[in-house]
Amino acid sequence: MKLGRLNHVGVATPSIENSVALYRERMGAEVVRDPFDLPAQGVRVCFVDTPNSQIELIEPLGADSPIVKFLEKNPEGGQHHLCFEVPDIEVARTFYDGKGVRILGQTRIGAHGTPIFFLHPKDMGGVLTEIMESPKQAH
Ligand code: CO
């Protein structure tokens, strides 16, 4: 198992529109991707690019969204998860499973179109951690 680069920091927000304005106007971000729905995760997603990584803005998609509770506790939004790349998602899953790290749900397709899964924050020092397979072509 080889841990790869930090792909993105997930930031939950009640409003992608307001957060994009904040990143553009207050932070000076210049590259903001088009928002899109990710129904499998129950979120609407928008990537803000930085030279070495991305911020993944996530807004609830529907009342059953997994980030509804997070936003009840953090009404203005906040840092939600870290996402690291790995070369092979199945190798990574077996690796974390073998260490007794709890994996949340099935491996599924994430916001970059590659397989992902989440590790339980209680086994990761309080940090909800997303593991994603690196995209095959340059991005
Ligand atoms: Co993410």
mmCIF file of N, CA and C and ligand atoms in Angstrom:
data_model
loop_
_atom_site.group_PDB
_atom_site.id
_atom_site.type_symbol
_atom_site.label_atom_id
_atom_site.label_comp_id
_atom_site.label_asym_id
_atom_site.label_seq_id
_atom_site.Cartn_x
_atom_site.Cartn_y
_atom_site.Cartn_z
ATOM 1 N N MET A 1 0.851 -1.197 0.000
ATOM 2 C CA MET A 1 0.000 0.000 0.000
ATOM 3 C C MET A 1 0.882 1.241 0.000
ATOM 4 N N LYS A 2 0.667 2.104 -0.962
ATOM 5 C CA LYS A 2 1.447 3.344 -1.024
ATOM 6 C C LYS A 2 0.486 4.517 -0.889
ATOM 7 N N LEU A 3 0.665 5.306 0.186
ATOM 8 C CA LEU A 3 -0.166 6.492 0.373
ATOM 9 C C LEU A 3 0.288 7.575 -0.594
ATOM 10 N N GLY A 4 -0.640 8.100 -1.364
ATOM 11 C CA GLY A 4 -0.295 9.109 -2.359
ATOM 12 C C GLY A 4 -0.546 10.524 -1.879
ATOM 13 N N ARG A 5 -0.699 11.420 -2.827
ATOM 14 C CA ARG A 5 -0.804 12.844 -2.525
ATOM 15 C C ARG A 5 -2.153 13.189 -1.877
ATOM 16 N N LEU A 6 -2.146 14.279 -1.138
ATOM 17 C CA LEU A 6 -3.404 14.840 -0.646
ATOM 18 C C LEU A 6 -4.142 15.373 -1.867
ATOM 19 N N ASN A 7 -5.272 14.771 -2.180
ATOM 20 C CA ASN A 7 -6.014 15.198 -3.379
ATOM 21 C C ASN A 7 -6.850 16.427 -3.100
ATOM 22 N N HIS A 8 -7.610 16.394 -1.996
ATOM 23 C CA HIS A 8 -8.426 17.567 -1.664
ATOM 24 C C HIS A 8 -8.788 17.608 -0.193
ATOM 25 N N VAL A 9 -9.232 18.779 0.237
ATOM 26 C CA VAL A 9 -9.814 18.976 1.557
ATOM 27 C C VAL A 9 -11.302 19.205 1.340
ATOM 28 N N GLY A 10 -12.127 18.383 1.975
ATOM 29 C CA GLY A 10 -13.570 18.524 1.849
ATOM 30 C C GLY A 10 -14.089 19.561 2.834
ATOM 31 N N VAL A 11 -14.852 20.507 2.338
ATOM 32 C CA VAL A 11 -15.425 21.565 3.171
ATOM 33 C C VAL A 11 -16.941 21.565 2.970
ATOM 34 N N ALA A 12 -17.674 21.296 4.040
ATOM 35 C CA ALA A 12 -19.137 21.316 3.955
ATOM 36 C C ALA A 12 -19.633 22.747 4.022
ATOM 37 N N THR A 13 -20.680 23.024 3.265
ATOM 38 C CA THR A 13 -21.234 24.373 3.247
ATOM 39 C C THR A 13 -22.741 24.317 3.029
ATOM 40 N N PRO A 14 -23.473 25.237 3.644
ATOM 41 C CA PRO A 14 -24.902 25.299 3.352
ATOM 42 C C PRO A 14 -25.163 25.895 1.971
ATOM 43 N N SER A 15 -24.179 26.557 1.374
ATOM 44 C CA SER A 15 -24.379 27.208 0.078
ATOM 45 C C SER A 15 -23.086 27.237 -0.720
ATOM 46 N N ILE A 16 -23.006 26.400 -1.739
ATOM 47 C CA ILE A 16 -21.831 26.425 -2.620
ATOM 48 C C ILE A 16 -21.663 27.812 -3.225
ATOM 49 N N GLU A 17 -22.767 28.409 -3.610
ATOM 50 C CA GLU A 17 -22.711 29.745 -4.232
ATOM 51 C C GLU A 17 -22.002 30.755 -3.310
ATOM 52 N N ASN A 18 -22.419 30.770 -2.031
ATOM 53 C CA ASN A 18 -21.797 31.701 -1.088
ATOM 54 C C ASN A 18 -20.330 31.355 -0.844
ATOM 55 N N SER A 19 -20.034 30.047 -0.770
ATOM 56 C CA SER A 19 -18.648 29.635 -0.529
ATOM 57 C C SER A 19 -17.754 29.956 -1.709
ATOM 58 N N VAL A 20 -18.270 29.795 -2.929
ATOM 59 C CA VAL A 20 -17.481 30.142 -4.109
ATOM 60 C C VAL A 20 -17.152 31.634 -4.086
ATOM 61 N N ALA A 21 -18.137 32.429 -3.708
ATOM 62 C CA ALA A 21 -17.901 33.874 -3.616
ATOM 63 C C ALA A 21 -16.809 34.164 -2.590
ATOM 64 N N LEU A 22 -16.863 33.446 -1.464
ATOM 65 C CA LEU A 22 -15.851 33.649 -0.419
ATOM 66 C C LEU A 22 -14.462 33.285 -0.931
ATOM 67 N N TYR A 23 -14.332 32.102 -1.560
ATOM 68 C CA TYR A 23 -13.018 31.673 -2.039
ATOM 69 C C TYR A 23 -12.494 32.595 -3.138
ATOM 70 N N ARG A 24 -13.396 33.090 -3.992
ATOM 71 C CA ARG A 24 -12.968 33.992 -5.057
ATOM 72 C C ARG A 24 -12.586 35.366 -4.494
ATOM 73 N N GLU A 25 -13.500 35.946 -3.717
ATOM 74 C CA GLU A 25 -13.331 37.352 -3.337
ATOM 75 C C GLU A 25 -12.446 37.537 -2.109
ATOM 76 N N ARG A 26 -12.589 36.626 -1.099
ATOM 77 C CA ARG A 26 -11.826 36.803 0.127
ATOM 78 C C ARG A 26 -10.465 36.121 0.044
ATOM 79 N N MET A 27 -10.422 34.968 -0.688
ATOM 80 C CA MET A 27 -9.184 34.186 -0.754
ATOM 81 C C MET A 27 -8.393 34.450 -2.024
ATOM 82 N N GLY A 28 -9.044 34.971 -3.040
ATOM 83 C CA GLY A 28 -8.334 35.222 -4.288
ATOM 84 C C GLY A 28 -8.236 34.019 -5.208
ATOM 85 N N ALA A 29 -9.065 32.999 -4.974
ATOM 86 C CA ALA A 29 -9.044 31.822 -5.855
ATOM 87 C C ALA A 29 -9.475 32.224 -7.258
ATOM 88 N N GLU A 30 -8.765 31.688 -8.251
ATOM 89 C CA GLU A 30 -9.047 32.055 -9.643
ATOM 90 C C GLU A 30 -9.694 30.947 -10.449
ATOM 91 N N VAL A 31 -9.445 29.695 -10.059
ATOM 92 C CA VAL A 31 -9.995 28.573 -10.825
ATOM 93 C C VAL A 31 -11.043 27.849 -9.995
ATOM 94 N N VAL A 32 -12.286 28.005 -10.398
ATOM 95 C CA VAL A 32 -13.403 27.329 -9.731
ATOM 96 C C VAL A 32 -14.120 26.504 -10.793
ATOM 97 N N ARG A 33 -14.240 25.205 -10.534
ATOM 98 C CA ARG A 33 -14.880 24.308 -11.510
ATOM 99 C C ARG A 33 -16.400 24.447 -11.427
ATOM 100 N N ASP A 34 -17.083 23.916 -12.438
ATOM 101 C CA ASP A 34 -18.548 23.954 -12.431
ATOM 102 C C ASP A 34 -19.095 22.997 -11.368
ATOM 103 N N PRO A 35 -20.084 23.444 -10.577
ATOM 104 C CA PRO A 35 -20.695 22.549 -9.586
ATOM 105 C C PRO A 35 -21.469 21.425 -10.282
ATOM 106 N N PHE A 36 -21.582 20.276 -9.601
ATOM 107 C CA PHE A 36 -22.368 19.174 -10.151
ATOM 108 C C PHE A 36 -22.933 18.331 -9.009
ATOM 109 N N ASP A 37 -24.033 17.634 -9.301
ATOM 110 C CA ASP A 37 -24.660 16.764 -8.302
ATOM 111 C C ASP A 37 -23.979 15.407 -8.287
ATOM 112 N N LEU A 38 -23.814 14.877 -7.077
ATOM 113 C CA LEU A 38 -23.273 13.527 -6.911
ATOM 114 C C LEU A 38 -24.295 12.746 -6.074
ATOM 115 N N PRO A 39 -25.359 12.255 -6.732
ATOM 116 C CA PRO A 39 -26.468 11.651 -5.978
ATOM 117 C C PRO A 39 -26.037 10.448 -5.139
ATOM 118 N N ALA A 40 -25.048 9.685 -5.620
ATOM 119 C CA ALA A 40 -24.599 8.502 -4.871
ATOM 120 C C ALA A 40 -24.062 8.886 -3.498
ATOM 121 N N GLN A 41 -23.570 10.121 -3.352
ATOM 122 C CA GLN A 41 -23.036 10.574 -2.059
ATOM 123 C C GLN A 41 -24.000 11.523 -1.351
ATOM 124 N N GLY A 42 -25.086 11.867 -2.014
ATOM 125 C CA GLY A 42 -26.040 12.793 -1.415
ATOM 126 C C GLY A 42 -25.510 14.214 -1.285
ATOM 127 N N VAL A 43 -24.627 14.603 -2.197
ATOM 128 C CA VAL A 43 -24.072 15.953 -2.122
ATOM 129 C C VAL A 43 -23.996 16.611 -3.498
ATOM 130 N N ARG A 44 -23.996 17.930 -3.484
ATOM 131 C CA ARG A 44 -23.629 18.734 -4.644
ATOM 132 C C ARG A 44 -22.190 19.178 -4.408
ATOM 133 N N VAL A 45 -21.376 19.145 -5.460
ATOM 134 C CA VAL A 45 -19.931 19.307 -5.312
ATOM 135 C C VAL A 45 -19.436 20.449 -6.188
ATOM 136 N N CYS A 46 -18.450 21.186 -5.669
ATOM 137 C CA CYS A 46 -17.779 22.195 -6.497
ATOM 138 C C CYS A 46 -16.311 22.250 -6.084
ATOM 139 N N PHE A 47 -15.415 22.093 -7.038
ATOM 140 C CA PHE A 47 -13.982 22.121 -6.740
ATOM 141 C C PHE A 47 -13.402 23.511 -6.967
ATOM 142 N N VAL A 48 -12.650 23.961 -5.980
ATOM 143 C CA VAL A 48 -11.855 25.179 -6.097
ATOM 144 C C VAL A 48 -10.406 24.719 -6.227
ATOM 145 N N ASP A 49 -9.748 25.079 -7.310
ATOM 146 C CA ASP A 49 -8.374 24.619 -7.533
ATOM 147 C C ASP A 49 -7.367 25.541 -6.870
ATOM 148 N N THR A 50 -6.330 24.926 -6.294
ATOM 149 C CA THR A 50 -5.155 25.664 -5.847
ATOM 150 C C THR A 50 -3.962 25.014 -6.555
ATOM 151 N N PRO A 51 -2.784 25.637 -6.535
ATOM 152 C CA PRO A 51 -1.682 25.064 -7.315
ATOM 153 C C PRO A 51 -1.334 23.621 -6.945
ATOM 154 N N ASN A 52 -1.479 23.265 -5.678
ATOM 155 C CA ASN A 52 -1.049 21.915 -5.301
ATOM 156 C C ASN A 52 -2.185 20.996 -4.881
ATOM 157 N N SER A 53 -3.421 21.495 -4.840
ATOM 158 C CA SER A 53 -4.507 20.635 -4.365
ATOM 159 C C SER A 53 -5.844 21.264 -4.731
ATOM 160 N N GLN A 54 -6.901 20.776 -4.127
ATOM 161 C CA GLN A 54 -8.229 21.333 -4.370
ATOM 162 C C GLN A 54 -8.999 21.414 -3.054
ATOM 163 N N ILE A 55 -9.920 22.360 -3.002
ATOM 164 C CA ILE A 55 -10.937 22.388 -1.960
ATOM 165 C C ILE A 55 -12.205 21.815 -2.590
ATOM 166 N N GLU A 56 -12.804 20.832 -1.929
ATOM 167 C CA GLU A 56 -14.046 20.240 -2.424
ATOM 168 C C GLU A 56 -15.200 20.807 -1.588
ATOM 169 N N LEU A 57 -15.911 21.744 -2.146
ATOM 170 C CA LEU A 57 -17.086 22.282 -1.453
ATOM 171 C C LEU A 57 -18.224 21.292 -1.616
ATOM 172 N N ILE A 58 -18.849 20.920 -0.509
ATOM 173 C CA ILE A 58 -19.974 19.982 -0.582
ATOM 174 C C ILE A 58 -21.185 20.571 0.132
ATOM 175 N N GLU A 59 -22.286 20.538 -0.572
ATOM 176 C CA GLU A 59 -23.568 21.072 -0.103
ATOM 177 C C GLU A 59 -24.550 19.906 -0.076
ATOM 178 N N PRO A 60 -25.458 19.851 0.909
ATOM 179 C CA PRO A 60 -26.401 18.730 0.963
ATOM 180 C C PRO A 60 -27.253 18.661 -0.304
ATOM 181 N N LEU A 61 -27.440 17.421 -0.770
ATOM 182 C CA LEU A 61 -28.348 17.180 -1.891
ATOM 183 C C LEU A 61 -29.493 16.352 -1.322
ATOM 184 N N GLY A 62 -30.570 17.022 -0.922
ATOM 185 C CA GLY A 62 -31.710 16.320 -0.332
ATOM 186 C C GLY A 62 -31.611 16.205 1.180
ATOM 187 N N ALA A 63 -32.749 15.911 1.805
ATOM 188 C CA ALA A 63 -32.850 15.888 3.268
ATOM 189 C C ALA A 63 -32.103 14.707 3.881
ATOM 190 N N ASP A 64 -31.836 13.662 3.092
ATOM 191 C CA ASP A 64 -31.139 12.474 3.615
ATOM 192 C C ASP A 64 -29.627 12.583 3.460
ATOM 193 N N SER A 65 -29.158 13.709 3.008
ATOM 194 C CA SER A 65 -27.720 13.856 2.758
ATOM 195 C C SER A 65 -26.905 13.539 4.011
ATOM 196 N N PRO A 66 -25.796 12.820 3.847
ATOM 197 C CA PRO A 66 -24.953 12.493 5.006
ATOM 198 C C PRO A 66 -24.311 13.712 5.668
ATOM 199 N N ILE A 67 -24.364 14.881 5.033
ATOM 200 C CA ILE A 67 -23.753 16.052 5.675
ATOM 201 C C ILE A 67 -24.778 16.967 6.357
ATOM 202 N N VAL A 68 -26.055 16.530 6.371
ATOM 203 C CA VAL A 68 -27.077 17.347 7.043
ATOM 204 C C VAL A 68 -26.758 17.506 8.533
ATOM 205 N N LYS A 69 -26.372 16.382 9.181
ATOM 206 C CA LYS A 69 -26.072 16.441 10.621
ATOM 207 C C LYS A 69 -24.854 17.313 10.900
ATOM 208 N N PHE A 70 -23.853 17.204 10.037
ATOM 209 C CA PHE A 70 -22.650 18.029 10.188
ATOM 210 C C PHE A 70 -23.022 19.508 10.160
ATOM 211 N N LEU A 71 -23.922 19.868 9.239
ATOM 212 C CA LEU A 71 -24.307 21.278 9.118
ATOM 213 C C LEU A 71 -25.233 21.718 10.258
ATOM 214 N N GLU A 72 -25.942 20.756 10.870
ATOM 215 C CA GLU A 72 -26.723 21.131 12.055
ATOM 216 C C GLU A 72 -25.787 21.536 13.186
ATOM 217 N N LYS A 73 -24.652 20.799 13.294
ATOM 218 C CA LYS A 73 -23.666 21.115 14.341
ATOM 219 C C LYS A 73 -22.799 22.307 13.954
ATOM 220 N N ASN A 74 -22.623 22.497 12.649
ATOM 221 C CA ASN A 74 -21.756 23.584 12.140
ATOM 222 C C ASN A 74 -22.537 24.375 11.092
ATOM 223 N N PRO A 75 -23.437 25.227 11.538
ATOM 224 C CA PRO A 75 -24.367 25.880 10.596
ATOM 225 C C PRO A 75 -23.699 26.706 9.502
ATOM 226 N N GLU A 76 -22.503 27.210 9.756
ATOM 227 C CA GLU A 76 -21.809 27.980 8.728
ATOM 228 C C GLU A 76 -20.946 27.110 7.827
ATOM 229 N N GLY A 77 -20.970 25.794 8.101
ATOM 230 C CA GLY A 77 -20.121 24.879 7.357
ATOM 231 C C GLY A 77 -18.783 24.719 8.044
ATOM 232 N N GLY A 78 -17.874 23.973 7.414
ATOM 233 C CA GLY A 78 -16.552 23.786 8.009
ATOM 234 C C GLY A 78 -15.814 22.631 7.377
ATOM 235 N N GLN A 79 -14.577 22.441 7.868
ATOM 236 C CA GLN A 79 -13.739 21.365 7.334
ATOM 237 C C GLN A 79 -14.372 20.016 7.629
ATOM 238 N N HIS A 80 -14.550 19.192 6.625
ATOM 239 C CA HIS A 80 -15.321 17.964 6.748
ATOM 240 C C HIS A 80 -14.464 16.703 6.612
ATOM 241 N N HIS A 81 -13.573 16.639 5.624
ATOM 242 C CA HIS A 81 -12.721 15.456 5.452
ATOM 243 C C HIS A 81 -11.453 15.798 4.676
ATOM 244 N N LEU A 82 -10.481 14.900 4.773
ATOM 245 C CA LEU A 82 -9.274 14.954 3.954
ATOM 246 C C LEU A 82 -9.319 13.791 2.982
ATOM 247 N N CYS A 83 -8.835 13.987 1.770
ATOM 248 C CA CYS A 83 -8.834 12.913 0.776
ATOM 249 C C CYS A 83 -7.429 12.660 0.250
ATOM 250 N N PHE A 84 -6.983 11.422 0.392
ATOM 251 C CA PHE A 84 -5.673 11.003 -0.087
ATOM 252 C C PHE A 84 -5.813 10.039 -1.257
ATOM 253 N N GLU A 85 -4.897 10.149 -2.201
ATOM 254 C CA GLU A 85 -4.889 9.230 -3.339
ATOM 255 C C GLU A 85 -4.097 7.964 -3.006
ATOM 256 N N VAL A 86 -4.508 6.879 -3.643
ATOM 257 C CA VAL A 86 -3.750 5.618 -3.612
ATOM 258 C C VAL A 86 -3.729 5.073 -5.042
ATOM 259 N N PRO A 87 -2.704 4.276 -5.380
ATOM 260 C CA PRO A 87 -2.639 3.746 -6.745
ATOM 261 C C PRO A 87 -3.728 2.705 -7.027
ATOM 262 N N ASP A 88 -4.116 1.922 -6.009
ATOM 263 C CA ASP A 88 -5.045 0.809 -6.223
ATOM 264 C C ASP A 88 -6.015 0.738 -5.047
ATOM 265 N N ILE A 89 -7.301 0.963 -5.316
ATOM 266 C CA ILE A 89 -8.291 1.078 -4.231
ATOM 267 C C ILE A 89 -8.483 -0.244 -3.500
ATOM 268 N N GLU A 90 -8.413 -1.369 -4.218
ATOM 269 C CA GLU A 90 -8.636 -2.667 -3.562
ATOM 270 C C GLU A 90 -7.475 -3.020 -2.636
ATOM 271 N N VAL A 91 -6.264 -2.716 -3.073
ATOM 272 C CA VAL A 91 -5.085 -2.939 -2.219
ATOM 273 C C VAL A 91 -5.206 -2.095 -0.954
ATOM 274 N N ALA A 92 -5.665 -0.846 -1.125
ATOM 275 C CA ALA A 92 -5.806 0.058 0.023
ATOM 276 C C ALA A 92 -6.883 -0.446 0.982
ATOM 277 N N ARG A 93 -7.992 -0.907 0.434
ATOM 278 C CA ARG A 93 -9.097 -1.382 1.269
ATOM 279 C C ARG A 93 -8.654 -2.578 2.124
ATOM 280 N N THR A 94 -7.940 -3.503 1.474
ATOM 281 C CA THR A 94 -7.434 -4.677 2.193
ATOM 282 C C THR A 94 -6.432 -4.251 3.273
ATOM 283 N N PHE A 95 -5.615 -3.267 2.958
ATOM 284 C CA PHE A 95 -4.609 -2.756 3.898
ATOM 285 C C PHE A 95 -5.274 -2.179 5.155
ATOM 286 N N TYR A 96 -6.249 -1.279 4.967
ATOM 287 C CA TYR A 96 -6.895 -0.643 6.128
ATOM 288 C C TYR A 96 -7.742 -1.650 6.902
ATOM 289 N N ASP A 97 -8.421 -2.526 6.166
ATOM 290 C CA ASP A 97 -9.220 -3.574 6.789
ATOM 291 C C ASP A 97 -8.332 -4.435 7.685
ATOM 292 N N GLY A 98 -7.161 -4.785 7.180
ATOM 293 C CA GLY A 98 -6.222 -5.623 7.931
ATOM 294 C C GLY A 98 -5.697 -4.950 9.183
ATOM 295 N N LYS A 99 -5.762 -3.634 9.235
ATOM 296 C CA LYS A 99 -5.318 -2.895 10.414
ATOM 297 C C LYS A 99 -6.470 -2.619 11.370
ATOM 298 N N GLY A 100 -7.664 -3.110 11.016
ATOM 299 C CA GLY A 100 -8.824 -2.900 11.884
ATOM 300 C C GLY A 100 -9.409 -1.505 11.805
ATOM 301 N N VAL A 101 -9.046 -0.757 10.769
ATOM 302 C CA VAL A 101 -9.635 0.571 10.587
ATOM 303 C C VAL A 101 -11.033 0.384 9.993
ATOM 304 N N ARG A 102 -12.027 0.978 10.628
ATOM 305 C CA ARG A 102 -13.393 0.817 10.120
ATOM 306 C C ARG A 102 -13.592 1.584 8.816
ATOM 307 N N ILE A 103 -14.145 0.875 7.820
ATOM 308 C CA ILE A 103 -14.425 1.468 6.515
ATOM 309 C C ILE A 103 -15.925 1.712 6.431
ATOM 310 N N LEU A 104 -16.297 2.925 6.025
ATOM 311 C CA LEU A 104 -17.711 3.321 6.014
ATOM 312 C C LEU A 104 -18.335 2.977 4.667
ATOM 313 N N GLY A 105 -19.065 1.877 4.613
ATOM 314 C CA GLY A 105 -19.809 1.511 3.408
ATOM 315 C C GLY A 105 -18.950 0.887 2.326
ATOM 316 N N GLN A 106 -19.580 0.750 1.169
ATOM 317 C CA GLN A 106 -18.947 0.091 0.027
ATOM 318 C C GLN A 106 -17.994 1.049 -0.675
ATOM 319 N N THR A 107 -17.095 0.480 -1.448
ATOM 320 C CA THR A 107 -16.307 1.281 -2.376
ATOM 321 C C THR A 107 -17.262 1.781 -3.456
ATOM 322 N N ARG A 108 -17.182 3.063 -3.773
ATOM 323 C CA ARG A 108 -18.093 3.648 -4.762
ATOM 324 C C ARG A 108 -17.348 4.690 -5.599
ATOM 325 N N ILE A 109 -18.031 5.185 -6.613
ATOM 326 C CA ILE A 109 -17.386 6.149 -7.501
ATOM 327 C C ILE A 109 -17.514 7.549 -6.895
ATOM 328 N N GLY A 110 -16.407 8.238 -6.783
ATOM 329 C CA GLY A 110 -16.375 9.549 -6.148
ATOM 330 C C GLY A 110 -16.428 10.695 -7.148
ATOM 331 N N ALA A 111 -16.169 11.876 -6.632
ATOM 332 C CA ALA A 111 -16.348 13.112 -7.409
ATOM 333 C C ALA A 111 -15.373 13.247 -8.576
ATOM 334 N N HIS A 112 -14.265 12.483 -8.550
ATOM 335 C CA HIS A 112 -13.318 12.529 -9.669
ATOM 336 C C HIS A 112 -13.527 11.362 -10.630
ATOM 337 N N GLY A 113 -14.611 10.601 -10.400
ATOM 338 C CA GLY A 113 -14.912 9.496 -11.306
ATOM 339 C C GLY A 113 -14.067 8.257 -11.065
ATOM 340 N N THR A 114 -13.375 8.212 -9.939
ATOM 341 C CA THR A 114 -12.581 7.027 -9.591
ATOM 342 C C THR A 114 -13.128 6.438 -8.286
ATOM 343 N N PRO A 115 -12.812 5.163 -7.989
ATOM 344 C CA PRO A 115 -13.353 4.531 -6.776
ATOM 345 C C PRO A 115 -12.823 5.180 -5.500
ATOM 346 N N ILE A 116 -13.714 5.280 -4.520
ATOM 347 C CA ILE A 116 -13.366 5.877 -3.218
ATOM 348 C C ILE A 116 -14.019 5.087 -2.089
ATOM 349 N N PHE A 117 -13.478 5.248 -0.888
ATOM 350 C CA PHE A 117 -14.200 4.861 0.328
ATOM 351 C C PHE A 117 -13.759 5.788 1.443
ATOM 352 N N PHE A 118 -14.514 5.755 2.559
ATOM 353 C CA PHE A 118 -14.199 6.609 3.704
ATOM 354 C C PHE A 118 -13.773 5.764 4.897
ATOM 355 N N LEU A 119 -12.820 6.296 5.676
ATOM 356 C CA LEU A 119 -12.369 5.662 6.917
ATOM 357 C C LEU A 119 -13.000 6.388 8.101
ATOM 358 N N HIS A 120 -13.393 5.599 9.109
ATOM 359 C CA HIS A 120 -14.093 6.158 10.276
ATOM 360 C C HIS A 120 -13.199 7.138 11.033
ATOM 361 N N PRO A 121 -13.724 8.325 11.332
ATOM 362 C CA PRO A 121 -12.887 9.307 12.038
ATOM 363 C C PRO A 121 -12.389 8.804 13.394
ATOM 364 N N LYS A 122 -13.157 7.924 14.050
ATOM 365 C CA LYS A 122 -12.724 7.434 15.372
ATOM 366 C C LYS A 122 -11.490 6.549 15.285
ATOM 367 N N ASP A 123 -11.197 6.024 14.089
ATOM 368 C CA ASP A 123 -9.980 5.235 13.912
ATOM 369 C C ASP A 123 -8.881 6.045 13.229
ATOM 370 N N MET A 124 -9.163 7.333 12.982
ATOM 371 C CA MET A 124 -8.225 8.178 12.230
ATOM 372 C C MET A 124 -7.940 9.485 12.969
ATOM 373 N N GLY A 125 -7.864 9.387 14.293
ATOM 374 C CA GLY A 125 -7.522 10.569 15.085
ATOM 375 C C GLY A 125 -8.520 11.700 14.939
ATOM 376 N N GLY A 126 -9.783 11.320 14.720
ATOM 377 C CA GLY A 126 -10.828 12.338 14.653
ATOM 378 C C GLY A 126 -11.038 12.934 13.264
ATOM 379 N N VAL A 127 -10.299 12.439 12.279
ATOM 380 C CA VAL A 127 -10.407 13.013 10.931
ATOM 381 C C VAL A 127 -11.120 12.034 9.994
ATOM 382 N N LEU A 128 -12.286 12.415 9.511
ATOM 383 C CA LEU A 128 -12.938 11.638 8.461
ATOM 384 C C LEU A 128 -12.003 11.644 7.251
ATOM 385 N N THR A 129 -11.641 10.456 6.783
ATOM 386 C CA THR A 129 -10.599 10.347 5.746
ATOM 387 C C THR A 129 -11.140 9.602 4.537
ATOM 388 N N GLU A 130 -11.023 10.252 3.381
ATOM 389 C CA GLU A 130 -11.440 9.653 2.118
ATOM 390 C C GLU A 130 -10.203 9.107 1.412
ATOM 391 N N ILE A 131 -10.345 7.907 0.898
ATOM 392 C CA ILE A 131 -9.271 7.283 0.114
ATOM 393 C C ILE A 131 -9.784 7.154 -1.314
ATOM 394 N N MET A 132 -9.057 7.703 -2.257
ATOM 395 C CA MET A 132 -9.498 7.617 -3.656
ATOM 396 C C MET A 132 -8.404 7.060 -4.543
ATOM 397 N N GLU A 133 -8.814 6.277 -5.537
ATOM 398 C CA GLU A 133 -7.844 5.784 -6.507
ATOM 399 C C GLU A 133 -7.442 6.939 -7.415
ATOM 400 N N SER A 134 -6.147 7.070 -7.666
ATOM 401 C CA SER A 134 -5.653 8.152 -8.542
ATOM 402 C C SER A 134 -6.258 8.027 -9.929
ATOM 403 N N PRO A 135 -6.663 9.166 -10.519
ATOM 404 C CA PRO A 135 -7.108 9.125 -11.902
ATOM 405 C C PRO A 135 -5.984 8.588 -12.786
ATOM 406 N N LYS A 136 -6.349 7.857 -13.834
ATOM 407 C CA LYS A 136 -5.334 7.219 -14.673
ATOM 408 C C LYS A 136 -4.593 8.231 -15.527
ATOM 409 N N GLN A 137 -5.334 9.218 -16.077
ATOM 410 C CA GLN A 137 -4.648 10.236 -16.874
ATOM 411 C C GLN A 137 -4.386 11.473 -16.019
ATOM 412 N N ALA A 138 -3.495 12.311 -16.497
ATOM 413 C CA ALA A 138 -3.194 13.544 -15.780
ATOM 414 C C ALA A 138 -4.471 14.373 -15.637
ATOM 415 N N HIS A 139 -4.567 15.124 -14.514
ATOM 416 C CA HIS A 139 -5.775 15.913 -14.292
ATOM 417 C C HIS A 139 -5.449 17.352 -13.991
HETATM 418 CO CO CO B 1 -14.042 14.315 -0.945
#
